[in-house]
Coordinates of C-alpha atoms and ligand atoms in Angstrom, one line a residue:
Chain A
M1 CA 39.6 26.6 13.9
K2 CA 36.8 28.1 12.2
S3 CA 35.0 31.0 13.8
K4 CA 31.8 33.3 12.7
L5 CA 32.6 37.3 12.9
L6 CA 30.5 40.0 12.5
I7 CA 32.8 42.9 11.3
T8 CA 31.6 46.3 11.4
F9 CA 33.3 49.0 9.7
P10 CA 32.9 52.9 10.7
N11 CA 32.5 55.4 7.4
T12 CA 36.3 56.2 7.8
T13 CA 38.2 52.9 7.2
G14 CA 36.6 52.7 3.1
D15 CA 40.2 53.2 1.8
K16 CA 41.9 50.3 3.7
P17 CA 41.9 47.1 2.3
I18 CA 41.5 45.3 5.5
V19 CA 39.7 42.0 4.8
Y20 CA 42.8 41.6 2.2
N21 CA 45.1 42.0 4.6
L22 CA 43.5 39.7 6.6
I23 CA 44.1 36.8 4.4
K24 CA 47.4 37.8 3.3
N25 CA 48.9 38.7 6.7
Y26 CA 47.2 36.3 9.0
D27 CA 46.6 33.2 6.1
L28 CA 43.3 33.5 6.9
K29 CA 40.4 31.8 4.8
I30 CA 37.6 34.0 4.6
N31 CA 34.3 33.1 3.5
I32 CA 31.8 36.1 3.4
I33 CA 28.2 35.0 4.6
K34 CA 26.6 38.3 4.4
A35 CA 28.0 42.0 3.4
S36 CA 25.7 45.0 3.7
F37 CA 27.1 48.7 3.2
D38 CA 25.6 52.1 2.6
F39 CA 27.1 54.2 -0.4
N40 CA 29.5 55.6 2.8
F41 CA 31.2 52.4 2.7
R42 CA 29.5 52.0 6.9
G43 CA 28.0 48.3 7.4
S44 CA 29.4 45.1 8.0
L45 CA 30.4 41.8 7.2
F46 CA 29.6 38.5 8.4
V47 CA 32.5 36.3 8.0
E48 CA 33.2 33.1 8.3
V49 CA 37.0 32.6 9.2
D50 CA 39.2 29.8 9.2
G51 CA 42.8 29.3 10.2
S52 CA 44.8 28.6 13.5
S53 CA 43.6 30.5 16.6
E54 CA 46.8 32.5 16.9
N55 CA 46.8 33.9 13.8
I56 CA 42.9 34.5 14.1
A57 CA 43.9 36.3 17.4
R58 CA 46.5 38.3 15.7
G59 CA 44.1 39.2 13.1
L60 CA 41.6 40.7 15.0
E61 CA 43.8 42.5 17.2
Y62 CA 45.2 44.0 13.9
V63 CA 41.3 44.8 12.8
E64 CA 40.8 46.8 16.1
Q65 CA 44.2 48.6 15.7
E66 CA 42.2 50.0 12.4
G67 CA 38.9 51.0 14.5
V68 CA 36.9 47.9 13.0
L69 CA 34.6 46.0 15.5
A70 CA 34.8 42.2 15.3
D71 CA 32.9 40.0 17.1
F72 CA 32.2 36.8 17.8
I73 CA 29.0 35.1 16.9
N74 CA 27.7 31.8 18.5
S75 CA 24.4 32.2 17.9
T76 CA 22.8 29.6 16.3
I77 CA 19.5 27.4 16.0
T78 CA 18.4 23.9 16.8
V79 CA 15.8 22.2 15.2
D80 CA 13.9 20.2 17.3
R81 CA 13.6 16.7 14.6
A82 CA 10.8 15.7 17.0
V83 CA 8.5 18.4 16.1
C84 CA 9.4 19.4 12.3
V85 CA 7.6 18.2 10.0
E86 CA 9.8 19.5 7.1
C87 CA 7.7 21.4 5.3
G88 CA 11.0 23.6 4.4
L89 CA 8.8 26.9 4.9
C90 CA 11.6 28.3 7.4
T91 CA 13.9 28.3 4.2
S92 CA 11.9 31.5 2.7
A93 CA 13.5 33.1 5.8
C94 CA 16.8 32.3 5.5
Q95 CA 19.1 34.7 3.3
S96 CA 21.9 32.8 3.9
Q97 CA 20.9 29.3 2.7
A98 CA 21.2 27.6 6.1
L99 CA 18.4 25.9 6.2
S100 CA 17.5 23.9 2.4
L101 CA 16.1 21.0 1.7
D102 CA 17.8 18.7 -0.2
Q103 CA 16.7 15.9 -3.1
E104 CA 15.0 14.1 -0.4
Q105 CA 12.8 16.9 0.6
S106 CA 14.7 16.4 4.2
L107 CA 15.1 19.8 6.1
V108 CA 19.4 20.4 5.9
F109 CA 20.4 22.7 8.8
Q110 CA 24.1 24.0 8.2
N111 CA 25.4 25.5 11.3
S112 CA 28.7 27.3 9.4
K113 CA 26.1 29.5 7.1
C114 CA 23.8 30.3 10.2
I115 CA 24.1 34.3 11.1
G116 CA 22.0 33.8 13.9
C117 CA 19.6 36.4 12.7
N118 CA 16.4 34.4 14.5
L119 CA 13.9 34.7 11.9
C120 CA 13.0 31.3 10.9
I121 CA 12.1 30.7 14.7
K122 CA 9.0 32.7 14.1
V123 CA 8.4 31.4 10.2
C124 CA 8.2 27.9 11.4
P125 CA 4.6 27.0 12.1
S126 CA 5.6 23.8 14.1
R127 CA 7.5 26.0 16.0
A128 CA 10.3 23.4 16.0
I129 CA 12.8 26.0 16.0
S130 CA 14.9 27.8 18.8
N131 CA 18.3 29.3 19.7
G132 CA 19.1 27.7 22.8
V133 CA 19.1 24.4 23.9
V134 CA 16.1 22.2 23.2
S135 CA 13.6 21.5 26.1
H136 CA 10.8 19.9 24.1
E137 CA 8.3 18.2 26.7
S138 CA 7.2 15.2 24.9
Chain B
M1 CA -8.7 -4.6 -20.7
E2 CA -11.0 -1.6 -21.4
K3 CA -12.5 -1.1 -17.8
R4 CA -11.5 -2.1 -14.5
T5 CA -14.2 -2.5 -11.6
Y6 CA -14.0 -1.4 -7.7
E7 CA -15.4 -4.9 -7.3
A8 CA -12.4 -6.4 -9.4
I9 CA -9.5 -4.1 -7.6
N10 CA -11.2 -5.0 -4.1
E11 CA -10.8 -8.7 -4.9
K12 CA -7.3 -8.5 -5.9
I13 CA -6.6 -6.8 -2.5
R14 CA -8.5 -10.1 -0.9
T15 CA -6.2 -12.0 -2.6
G16 CA -2.7 -10.1 -2.4
E17 CA -2.2 -9.6 -6.2
V18 CA -3.4 -6.2 -6.5
V19 CA -0.8 -3.9 -8.2
V20 CA -0.3 -0.3 -6.2
V21 CA 1.8 2.4 -7.1
S22 CA 2.2 6.0 -6.1
A23 CA 1.4 9.2 -8.2
E24 CA 4.7 10.2 -8.3
E25 CA 5.8 6.6 -9.6
I26 CA 2.9 6.3 -12.0
V27 CA 4.4 9.6 -13.6
D28 CA 7.4 8.0 -14.8
M29 CA 5.9 4.5 -15.1
V30 CA 3.6 6.1 -18.0
K31 CA 6.3 8.0 -19.6
A32 CA 8.8 4.8 -19.9
K33 CA 6.1 2.2 -21.2
G34 CA 3.0 4.1 -22.1
I35 CA -0.4 4.2 -21.3
D36 CA -1.6 0.9 -22.7
E37 CA 1.0 -1.1 -21.0
V38 CA 0.8 0.9 -17.4
F39 CA -2.9 0.3 -18.0
E40 CA -3.0 -3.3 -17.7
Q41 CA -0.5 -3.6 -14.8
V42 CA -1.4 -1.0 -12.2
D43 CA -4.6 -1.1 -10.2
V44 CA -4.4 1.6 -7.9
V45 CA -2.6 4.3 -7.7
T46 CA -1.8 6.7 -4.2
T47 CA -2.1 10.2 -3.5
A48 CA -1.2 12.2 -0.7
T49 CA -1.4 15.7 1.3
F50 CA -0.2 17.2 4.3
G51 CA -0.3 20.6 4.5
P52 CA -1.9 23.5 6.8
M53 CA -5.7 24.1 6.7
C54 CA -7.6 25.9 8.6
S55 CA -11.1 24.3 8.0
S56 CA -10.4 22.0 10.9
G57 CA -11.9 21.0 14.1
A58 CA -13.1 18.1 16.1
F59 CA -16.4 16.6 17.8
L60 CA -16.3 16.1 21.5
N61 CA -18.8 14.0 23.9
F62 CA -17.1 14.5 27.4
G63 CA -19.8 12.4 29.1
H64 CA -22.2 13.4 31.9
S65 CA -20.8 14.3 35.4
D66 CA -23.0 13.3 38.7
P67 CA -25.1 16.1 39.2
P68 CA -25.2 16.6 35.9
I69 CA -24.5 20.2 33.6
R70 CA -25.9 21.7 30.4
M71 CA -22.8 23.3 29.2
E72 CA -22.9 26.6 27.8
K73 CA -19.7 28.2 28.0
I74 CA -16.9 25.7 27.6
T75 CA -13.1 26.1 27.4
L76 CA -10.7 23.4 27.1
N77 CA -7.0 24.4 28.4
N78 CA -8.4 28.0 28.5
V79 CA -9.3 27.3 24.3
P80 CA -13.1 28.4 24.2
V81 CA -15.0 25.7 22.1
S82 CA -18.3 25.5 21.1
G83 CA -21.3 25.4 23.9
G84 CA -24.1 25.5 20.9
L85 CA -24.4 21.5 20.9
A86 CA -26.2 19.5 23.4
A87 CA -25.3 19.4 26.9
V88 CA -22.0 17.5 27.1
D89 CA -21.4 17.9 23.2
T90 CA -18.6 20.4 21.6
F91 CA -16.8 21.2 18.4
I92 CA -13.6 22.3 19.0
G93 CA -12.2 24.7 16.1
A94 CA -8.5 24.5 15.0
T95 CA -8.0 28.1 15.0
E96 CA -9.5 28.9 18.0
E97 CA -7.1 30.8 20.0
S98 CA -6.0 30.5 23.7
I99 CA -7.6 33.0 26.0
T100 CA -4.4 33.5 27.5
E101 CA -1.7 32.4 24.9
G102 CA -3.2 33.9 21.8
Y103 CA -2.5 32.0 18.6
E104 CA 0.5 30.1 19.9
Y105 CA -1.8 27.8 21.7
G106 CA -5.3 27.2 19.8
G107 CA -7.5 24.5 19.1
A108 CA -5.4 22.7 17.0
H109 CA -2.9 22.4 19.9
V110 CA -5.6 21.2 22.3
I111 CA -6.4 18.1 19.7
Y112 CA -3.0 17.6 19.2
D113 CA -2.5 17.2 23.1
L114 CA -5.7 15.3 23.5
L115 CA -3.9 12.9 20.9
R116 CA -1.2 12.7 22.8
G117 CA -2.3 11.4 25.4
K118 CA -2.1 14.3 27.6
E119 CA -5.2 15.6 30.1
V120 CA -6.4 18.8 29.1
E121 CA -8.5 20.8 31.2
L122 CA -12.2 21.0 30.3
H123 CA -14.2 24.5 32.2
A124 CA -17.8 24.9 31.6
T125 CA -20.8 26.6 32.9
G126 CA -24.4 26.7 31.8
K127 CA -27.2 28.5 34.0
G128 CA -28.7 25.1 35.6
T129 CA -31.8 23.9 34.6
D130 CA -34.3 21.5 36.6
C131 CA -32.8 18.4 34.6
Y132 CA -29.2 19.8 34.7
P133 CA -28.7 21.4 38.1
N134 CA -25.0 21.7 37.6
Q135 CA -23.9 25.3 37.0
E136 CA -19.8 24.9 36.9
I137 CA -17.4 22.2 36.6
R138 CA -13.4 21.6 36.2
R139 CA -12.2 18.1 35.1
K140 CA -8.8 16.8 33.7
L141 CA -10.1 14.9 30.8
R142 CA -8.0 12.5 28.0
L143 CA -8.8 11.4 25.1
E144 CA -9.6 7.9 26.6
D145 CA -12.0 9.5 29.1
L146 CA -14.0 11.0 26.1
N147 CA -17.1 9.0 24.7
E148 CA -16.7 9.9 21.0
A149 CA -13.9 11.9 19.4
Y150 CA -13.9 12.3 15.8
L151 CA -12.0 15.1 13.4
Y152 CA -14.1 16.7 11.2
N153 CA -12.5 18.8 8.3
P154 CA -14.8 21.2 6.7
R155 CA -12.7 21.7 4.4
N156 CA -9.2 20.0 3.3
C157 CA -7.7 19.3 0.4
Y158 CA -7.8 22.2 -2.1
Q159 CA -7.7 20.8 -5.6
N160 CA -5.6 23.9 -6.5
Y161 CA -3.9 27.0 -5.1
N162 CA -2.0 30.0 -5.5
A163 CA 1.4 30.5 -4.7
A164 CA 1.9 33.6 -2.7
I165 CA 4.0 37.0 -3.4
N166 CA 4.3 40.3 -1.9
T167 CA 5.0 43.2 -4.3
S168 CA 4.8 46.1 -1.8
N169 CA 7.6 47.5 0.2
E170 CA 6.7 46.3 3.4
H171 CA 6.8 42.5 4.7
K172 CA 3.6 40.8 5.0
F173 CA 2.6 37.8 7.6
T174 CA 0.3 35.7 6.2
Y175 CA -1.2 32.3 6.4
M176 CA 0.8 31.5 3.1
G177 CA 4.1 31.9 5.6
M178 CA 6.0 35.6 5.9
L179 CA 6.2 37.2 2.1
K180 CA 9.5 39.6 2.2
K181 CA 8.6 42.8 0.7
N182 CA 9.7 43.8 -2.9
R183 CA 8.8 40.6 -4.4
G184 CA 11.4 38.7 -1.7
N185 CA 10.1 35.2 -1.7
V186 CA 7.6 32.8 -3.4
N187 CA 5.6 30.1 -1.1
Y188 CA 3.2 27.8 -2.1
A189 CA 1.0 25.3 -1.0
T190 CA 0.6 21.7 -2.8
T191 CA 2.4 18.8 -3.2
G192 CA 2.0 18.8 -7.3
T193 CA 1.7 15.7 -8.8
L194 CA 0.9 13.4 -5.3
S195 CA -1.7 16.0 -4.6
P196 CA -5.1 13.7 -4.6
L197 CA -7.5 16.3 -6.6
L198 CA -5.2 17.0 -9.2
N199 CA -5.4 13.3 -10.3
D200 CA -8.8 12.9 -10.5
P201 CA -9.5 16.5 -11.3
Y202 CA -13.3 15.7 -12.7
Y203 CA -14.3 14.1 -9.2
R204 CA -15.2 10.2 -11.1
T205 CA -13.5 8.4 -8.2
I206 CA -13.3 11.0 -5.2
G207 CA -17.0 11.8 -4.2
M208 CA -18.9 11.7 -1.0
G209 CA -18.3 8.2 1.2
T210 CA -14.6 7.6 -0.5
R211 CA -12.6 6.1 2.0
I212 CA -9.3 7.8 2.6
W213 CA -5.8 7.3 5.1
F214 CA -6.9 10.1 7.4
A215 CA -3.7 10.5 9.5
G216 CA -3.2 7.0 10.4
T217 CA -6.7 5.7 10.4
Q218 CA -9.3 5.0 7.8
G219 CA -12.0 7.9 7.7
Y220 CA -14.1 9.3 4.8
V221 CA -15.0 11.8 2.4
A222 CA -18.4 13.5 4.6
W223 CA -19.4 15.9 1.8
E224 CA -18.3 18.5 -0.5
G225 CA -16.0 20.7 1.3
T226 CA -17.2 24.3 2.0
Q227 CA -15.8 26.7 -0.9
F228 CA -16.4 24.1 -3.3
N229 CA -15.8 25.3 -6.6
S230 CA -16.3 22.8 -9.6
A231 CA -17.6 24.9 -12.1
T232 CA -14.0 26.9 -12.0
H233 CA -11.8 27.6 -15.0
R234 CA -9.7 24.8 -16.2
D235 CA -6.2 24.1 -18.1
E236 CA -6.1 21.8 -20.9
N237 CA -5.4 19.1 -18.8
G238 CA -8.9 19.7 -16.8
I239 CA -6.5 21.6 -13.9
P240 CA -8.4 24.3 -12.4
L241 CA -6.7 27.4 -12.8
G242 CA -7.3 28.4 -8.7
G243 CA -8.9 27.0 -6.3
G244 CA -11.3 24.5 -7.4
A245 CA -12.8 21.6 -5.4
T246 CA -12.5 21.0 -1.7
L247 CA -13.3 18.1 0.6
A248 CA -15.0 17.5 4.1
L249 CA -13.2 14.7 5.7
V250 CA -14.4 12.7 8.8
G251 CA -12.6 9.9 10.8
N252 CA -12.1 8.8 14.4
L253 CA -9.8 11.2 16.4
K254 CA -8.8 7.9 18.5
E255 CA -7.5 6.2 16.0
M256 CA -5.0 9.0 14.8
D257 CA -1.0 8.8 14.5
P258 CA 0.1 12.0 16.3
E259 CA 2.7 12.0 13.5
Y260 CA 0.6 13.0 10.8
I261 CA -1.4 15.6 12.7
R262 CA 0.1 18.8 13.8
P263 CA -0.7 22.1 14.8
A264 CA 0.6 24.9 12.8
V265 CA 1.4 28.7 13.7
F266 CA 1.6 31.5 11.2
E267 CA 3.3 34.4 12.7
G268 CA 0.7 37.2 12.1
Y269 CA -1.8 35.3 11.5
G270 CA -3.0 32.6 14.0
T271 CA -3.2 28.7 14.7
S272 CA -3.8 26.2 12.0
F273 CA -3.9 22.8 11.3
S274 CA -1.7 20.1 9.0
V275 CA -3.6 16.6 8.6
G276 CA -2.3 14.0 6.4
V277 CA -4.5 12.7 3.9
G278 CA -3.8 9.9 1.3
I279 CA -6.5 9.0 -1.2
P280 CA -6.2 6.0 -3.1
I281 CA -7.4 6.5 -7.1
P282 CA -8.8 3.1 -8.6
V283 CA -7.5 2.9 -12.4
L284 CA -11.0 2.5 -13.8
D285 CA -9.8 3.8 -17.4
K286 CA -7.3 5.1 -19.7
E287 CA -9.2 8.1 -19.5
L288 CA -8.6 8.2 -15.8
L289 CA -4.4 7.0 -15.8
K290 CA -3.9 9.4 -18.6
Q291 CA -4.9 12.4 -15.4
L292 CA -2.9 10.0 -12.9
A293 CA -0.2 10.4 -15.4
V294 CA 0.4 14.4 -15.4
S295 CA 3.6 15.5 -14.5
N296 CA 4.9 18.2 -12.3
D297 CA 5.9 20.5 -15.4
E298 CA 2.5 20.3 -16.6
L299 CA 1.0 21.3 -13.1
F300 CA 0.8 25.1 -12.9
Q301 CA -0.1 27.7 -9.9
N302 CA -0.7 31.3 -10.3
V303 CA 1.5 33.6 -8.4
V304 CA -0.6 36.2 -6.3
D305 CA 0.0 39.0 -4.8
Y306 CA -0.6 39.2 -1.2
S307 CA -0.3 42.8 -0.6
V308 CA -3.4 43.5 -2.0
P309 CA -5.6 43.9 0.8
R310 CA -8.8 42.6 -1.0
R311 CA -11.1 39.4 -2.1
S312 CA -9.7 39.1 -5.5
K313 CA -5.8 39.7 -5.8
P314 CA -3.7 40.1 -9.0
V315 CA -2.3 37.6 -10.4
V316 CA 1.4 38.2 -11.0
A317 CA 2.5 35.2 -13.1
R318 CA 1.6 31.6 -13.8
V319 CA 4.5 28.8 -12.9
S320 CA 4.7 25.1 -12.9
Y321 CA 5.0 22.9 -10.1
S322 CA 8.4 21.6 -10.9
E323 CA 9.7 25.3 -11.2
L324 CA 8.1 26.1 -7.6
R325 CA 9.9 22.9 -6.7
S326 CA 13.5 23.4 -7.7
G327 CA 13.5 26.2 -4.9
S328 CA 13.4 29.5 -7.6
V329 CA 11.1 30.9 -10.3
E330 CA 11.8 33.2 -12.5
I331 CA 9.0 36.6 -12.3
D332 CA 10.0 39.5 -15.0
G333 CA 13.7 38.7 -14.8
K334 CA 13.9 38.0 -11.6
K335 CA 15.1 35.2 -9.9
I336 CA 13.0 34.5 -6.7
K337 CA 13.7 31.8 -3.9
T338 CA 10.3 29.6 -3.4
A339 CA 9.1 27.6 -0.5
P340 CA 6.7 25.0 0.3
T341 CA 4.1 25.3 3.2
S342 CA 3.6 21.7 2.7
S343 CA 5.5 18.7 3.3
L344 CA 6.3 17.0 0.5
K345 CA 8.4 14.3 2.8
K346 CA 5.0 13.5 4.8
A347 CA 3.3 13.4 1.6
R348 CA 5.7 10.6 0.1
E349 CA 5.2 8.5 3.5
I350 CA 1.6 8.8 3.4
A351 CA 1.6 7.9 -0.4
E352 CA 4.0 4.6 0.9
K353 CA 1.6 3.7 4.1
L354 CA -1.4 3.5 1.8
K355 CA 0.0 1.8 -0.6
Q356 CA 1.2 -0.6 1.7
A357 CA -2.4 -0.9 3.6
I358 CA -3.9 -1.8 0.3
K359 CA -0.8 -4.3 -0.4
D360 CA -1.6 -5.9 2.8
G361 CA -5.2 -6.1 2.6
E362 CA -6.2 -4.0 4.9
F363 CA -7.7 -1.1 3.3
Y364 CA -10.1 -1.6 0.7
L365 CA -11.7 0.9 -1.8
Q366 CA -14.9 2.5 -1.7
E367 CA -16.8 3.7 -4.3
P368 CA -18.5 7.0 -3.8
I369 CA -22.1 6.7 -2.8
K370 CA -22.9 10.5 -4.4
I371 CA -20.7 11.9 -6.9
F372 CA -19.8 15.8 -6.6
T373 CA -21.7 18.2 -8.6
H374 CA -20.0 19.9 -11.2
N375 CA -21.6 23.0 -12.0
S376 CA -21.0 24.4 -8.2
S377 CA -19.1 27.9 -7.7
T378 CA -18.1 29.9 -4.8
K379 CA -20.1 33.5 -3.9
G380 CA -18.4 36.1 -2.2
M381 CA -20.4 38.0 0.4
R382 CA -23.3 39.4 -0.7
E383 CA -22.7 43.2 -0.3
Ligands
SF4_1 S1 9.8 25.3 9.0 FE1 9.7 24.5 11.1 S2 8.4 22.4 10.5 FE2 9.2 23.5 8.2 S3 11.0 22.5 7.7 FE3 11.6 24.3 8.7 S4 11.8 23.6 10.8 FE4 10.9 22.1 9.9
SF4_2 S1 19.0 32.1 12.4 FE1 18.8 33.1 10.3 S2 20.3 32.6 9.3 FE2 20.1 31.1 11.1 S3 19.0 29.3 10.0 FE3 17.5 30.9 11.3 S4 17.2 32.0 9.5 FE4 19.2 31.0 8.6
SF4_3 S1 -6.0 30.1 4.5 FE1 -5.3 28.3 3.9 S2 -5.3 27.2 5.6 FE2 -6.6 28.6 5.6 S3 -8.8 27.6 5.0 FE3 -8.1 28.9 3.9 S4 -7.0 28.0 2.5 FE4 -7.4 26.5 4.3
SF4_4 S1 -31.5 17.0 26.5 FE1 -32.6 15.5 24.8 S2 -32.5 16.7 22.9 FE2 -30.9 17.5 24.5 S3 -29.5 16.4 23.7 FE3 -30.3 15.6 25.8 S4 -31.3 13.5 24.8 FE4 -31.2 15.6 23.0

């Protein structure tokens, strides 16, 4: 099972190898999509976690014991293909490479990389991107 | 053979023997076979573009109501349109914003809705005259209810343009999209080697009266576009360093395909319009073929700093179109992500469609009736 998690660190945990422990003790594959920290080790990690649902649950329990906040993120965006003109401008907004143009210059959206920042929604000139279910009147 | 004429090409279109390739394909062909051999083979090269251009709009005639009204203040779906023409004529500008919805619904959206067969609400008032006694009217109209409806874009197909960057420390919202602070990204607007006026930089075949593929129908170059700047500085390939020439285009809205005409909204800026344009270039001689064979690594754009709120903005770097298309450029040692505002995918589709129309004998080439001026330069506003 793959899940996306936003892990927020208060500044008291800087010395603990939390991500290392998650990988080692709970057999989780962790792919860091985005990290932002200040000099006091306060900050957040946006990660994709791959592992059995049991291990993910136990890992979360461990993280919370350490005083770290972890939230599942299921926000994602939808590109309405009937409206999109495949200009590629939305890729300028996307920091996590979830939106990209392929060799054929077609727009590719990789849900697993999306951090749900919603920046692309306002950048798309065709208004083809929404963060809910598409309801496009034709 | 030294020269090819329009008549000879049109004769080949008639007999189905014409050889047409796209402006992307011609680059590789010339690389592989050389100018002489390709000149013997290829008659026509198709160019295309699909990107936002604010200077777009449509002339409409509503027909007369009974009793008639001389429309003075007019809105369509709450978007103000010109009341400055005859009683029931109007011009609707693409960037005009809705009174109620702002730039999320503008003139471009009204034109697009008409094209999609939707009903659009007309509201008009007039002072009432002896010959036009009616003072107010509300009607729901569809495109098919109108007499004439033609797209007229005073400026399209910029010969070359800028790429945009932002060196300030706050995000900027522009008609080139969102420009992130501290040189966060570079956005650019051209289809490069497919772009019409980059393939005929001295306007030998693109002039007034040239027949074009215009959003799915056959339209024409009506005039020099506004801000026509032919007397510009050029590089060794004859390509303008900055803007260069532009085209005024006209075509029948009723025949257009909504796939190739789309409203665009730029956050913090306003409404714009993307209209697909394809222009065939006859391979008249080897000189012209050399221009057609210029490749993306020989086409350059200035990267301009959009954080400077002045008419002329500083040039930060000069990069090739292939670098821009690769997804990132390096400027002063920093790798910066690039993104286009124009759709190369759609432009390719258009170049293909035009190619097919010529091969199928549906599209003949029209020689310009008048050649553009070569010494025109764009002025700023008088102080
Ligand atoms: S910006 Fe909008 S129209 Fe352009 S490629 Fe992205 S989703 Fe499609
Ligand atoms: S929501 Fe954010 S991360 Fe997701 S595709 Fe859009 S810009 Fe990229
Ligand atoms: S702002 Fe861009 S799209 Fe609008 S008219 Fe100028 S060049 Fe064209
Ligand atoms: S009222 Fe007369 S001048 Fe005015 S548009 Fe009609 S015909 Fe022309």
